[in-house]
Amino acid sequence: MSAVAVDAVSVTPLKRIATPGGDVLHALKASDPGFRRFGEAYFSWVTPGAVKAWKCHLRMTLNLVVPVGLVRFAFLGQDSQDVFRTEIVGESRYVRLTVPPGIWFGFQGMGETPSLLMNLADIEHDPDEVLRKSVSEFEYDWNVT
């Protein structure tokens, strides 16, 4: 795999449509940038302050949406020297992050309540296509607010 720059992570604003019975939150359409194909969708709860890091997918493209709560993401491209890109997304900044293969990433729950993270991936989960490192293996300060 060739080196992937951290600016390959894209941010797409999403529509939130107010309706009397509750809002409709768009996530991903087949015609959207970032959509390659459907592999699987899953949700992950993130408790406030919890850090889930580090992963680097070798083949999977992730489309990450946080419809509930607030999550900080940190990204590190294979071409960088510990230069991180940070994106904070959730109810107050409703966007989709599209993460191509080859980007190291981790995330942390922000705020006072649990956050809900959804991933719309282009392939099904395969434990052999993901690299993992412990949270301490990269020098990223998760305590910065």
CSV table of C-alpha atoms in Angstrom, one decimal, residues 3-135:
chain,number,residue,atom,x,y,z
A,3,ALA,CA,1.6,6.1,1.7
A,4,VAL,CA,-1.7,7.9,2.4
A,5,ALA,CA,-1.8,11.6,3.5
A,6,VAL,CA,-4.0,12.6,6.4
A,7,ASP,CA,-5.7,15.1,4.1
A,8,ALA,CA,-7.3,12.2,2.3
A,9,VAL,CA,-9.9,12.1,5.1
A,10,SER,CA,-12.9,14.0,3.8
A,11,VAL,CA,-15.6,15.9,5.7
A,12,THR,CA,-19.1,16.0,4.2
A,13,PRO,CA,-21.8,18.2,5.8
A,14,LEU,CA,-25.0,16.2,6.3
A,15,LYS,CA,-28.6,17.3,6.2
A,16,ARG,CA,-30.7,17.4,9.4
A,17,ILE,CA,-34.3,17.9,8.5
A,18,ALA,CA,-36.6,19.2,11.3
A,19,THR,CA,-40.0,17.4,11.4
A,20,PRO,CA,-42.7,17.7,14.0
A,21,GLY,CA,-42.3,14.1,15.3
A,22,GLY,CA,-38.4,14.3,15.4
A,23,ASP,CA,-35.6,15.2,13.1
A,24,VAL,CA,-34.5,13.1,10.1
A,25,LEU,CA,-30.7,12.8,9.9
A,26,HIS,CA,-29.1,11.9,6.6
A,27,ALA,CA,-26.0,9.7,6.6
A,28,LEU,CA,-25.0,8.4,3.2
A,29,LYS,CA,-26.5,7.9,-0.3
A,30,ALA,CA,-25.1,5.8,-3.1
A,31,SER,CA,-24.7,9.1,-5.1
A,32,ASP,CA,-22.6,10.8,-2.4
A,33,PRO,CA,-18.8,11.3,-2.5
A,34,GLY,CA,-17.2,8.7,-0.3
A,35,PHE,CA,-19.6,5.9,-1.2
A,36,ARG,CA,-17.9,3.0,-2.9
A,37,ARG,CA,-20.1,0.1,-2.2
A,38,PHE,CA,-22.0,-1.4,0.8
A,39,GLY,CA,-20.2,-3.8,3.1
A,40,GLU,CA,-21.7,-3.4,6.5
A,41,ALA,CA,-23.1,-0.9,8.9
A,42,TYR,CA,-22.5,-0.9,12.6
A,43,PHE,CA,-23.0,1.3,15.7
A,44,SER,CA,-20.6,1.8,18.6
A,45,TRP,CA,-21.3,3.5,21.9
A,46,VAL,CA,-18.5,5.7,23.2
A,47,THR,CA,-18.6,6.6,26.9
A,48,PRO,CA,-17.5,10.1,27.9
A,49,GLY,CA,-13.7,10.3,28.1
A,50,ALA,CA,-13.2,6.8,26.7
A,51,VAL,CA,-10.5,6.5,24.1
A,52,LYS,CA,-10.6,3.8,21.4
A,53,ALA,CA,-7.3,3.9,19.5
A,54,TRP,CA,-5.4,3.0,17.3
A,55,LYS,CA,-6.5,1.3,14.1
A,56,CYS,CA,-5.4,1.4,10.4
A,57,HIS,CA,-7.6,-0.4,7.9
A,58,LEU,CA,-5.8,-1.9,4.9
A,59,ARG,CA,-8.8,-2.2,2.5
A,60,MET,CA,-11.8,-0.8,4.3
A,61,THR,CA,-13.1,2.7,3.6
A,62,LEU,CA,-15.1,4.0,6.6
A,63,ASN,CA,-17.9,6.5,6.6
A,64,LEU,CA,-18.3,7.7,10.2
A,65,VAL,CA,-21.3,9.6,11.5
A,66,VAL,CA,-22.1,10.6,15.0
A,67,PRO,CA,-25.9,11.3,15.3
A,68,VAL,CA,-25.9,11.3,19.1
A,69,GLY,CA,-23.3,13.1,21.3
A,70,LEU,CA,-19.9,14.3,20.4
A,71,VAL,CA,-16.7,12.5,19.4
A,72,ARG,CA,-13.2,13.7,18.8
A,73,PHE,CA,-11.3,11.8,16.1
A,74,ALA,CA,-7.5,11.9,15.6
A,75,PHE,CA,-6.0,10.8,12.3
A,76,LEU,CA,-2.4,10.1,11.3
A,77,GLY,CA,-1.4,9.5,7.7
A,78,GLN,CA,1.3,7.1,6.8
A,79,ASP,CA,3.3,9.9,5.2
A,80,SER,CA,3.4,12.2,8.3
A,81,GLN,CA,5.8,12.5,11.2
A,82,ASP,CA,3.4,12.5,14.1
A,83,VAL,CA,1.4,15.4,12.6
A,84,PHE,CA,-2.2,14.6,13.6
A,85,ARG,CA,-5.4,15.9,12.2
A,86,THR,CA,-8.3,16.3,14.6
A,87,GLU,CA,-12.0,16.5,13.8
A,88,ILE,CA,-14.8,16.9,16.4
A,89,VAL,CA,-18.1,15.7,15.1
A,90,GLY,CA,-21.6,15.0,16.5
A,91,GLU,CA,-24.9,16.7,17.1
A,92,SER,CA,-23.4,20.2,17.1
A,93,ARG,CA,-21.3,19.5,13.9
A,94,TYR,CA,-23.3,17.0,11.9
A,95,VAL,CA,-20.9,15.7,9.2
A,96,ARG,CA,-19.7,12.4,7.7
A,97,LEU,CA,-16.0,11.6,7.9
A,98,THR,CA,-14.8,9.4,5.0
A,99,VAL,CA,-11.6,7.6,5.9
A,100,PRO,CA,-9.8,5.8,3.2
A,101,PRO,CA,-7.5,2.7,3.9
A,102,GLY,CA,-4.1,3.5,5.2
A,103,ILE,CA,-5.0,6.1,7.8
A,104,TRP,CA,-4.3,5.5,11.5
A,105,PHE,CA,-7.1,6.8,13.7
A,106,GLY,CA,-8.5,6.8,17.2
A,107,PHE,CA,-11.5,8.5,18.8
A,108,GLN,CA,-12.7,9.7,22.2
A,109,GLY,CA,-16.1,10.4,23.6
A,110,MET,CA,-16.7,14.0,24.5
A,111,GLY,CA,-19.2,15.7,26.7
A,112,GLU,CA,-21.2,14.4,29.6
A,113,THR,CA,-23.3,11.6,28.0
A,114,PRO,CA,-22.5,8.6,25.8
A,115,SER,CA,-22.1,9.2,22.1
A,116,LEU,CA,-23.3,6.9,19.3
A,117,LEU,CA,-20.9,6.3,16.4
A,118,MET,CA,-22.1,4.8,13.1
A,119,ASN,CA,-19.7,3.3,10.5
A,120,LEU,CA,-21.0,2.6,7.0
A,121,ALA,CA,-18.1,0.5,5.6
A,122,ASP,CA,-17.5,-0.6,2.1
A,123,ILE,CA,-16.5,-4.1,3.1
A,124,GLU,CA,-17.5,-6.5,5.8
A,125,HIS,CA,-15.4,-6.8,8.9
A,126,ASP,CA,-12.3,-8.8,8.4
A,127,PRO,CA,-9.9,-9.0,11.3
A,128,ASP,CA,-7.0,-9.7,8.9
A,129,GLU,CA,-7.3,-6.3,7.1
A,130,VAL,CA,-6.8,-4.1,10.1
A,131,LEU,CA,-3.7,-3.1,12.0
A,132,ARG,CA,-3.9,-2.2,15.7
A,133,LYS,CA,-1.7,-0.3,18.1
A,134,SER,CA,-2.2,0.5,21.8
A,135,VAL,CA,-3.3,4.0,22.7
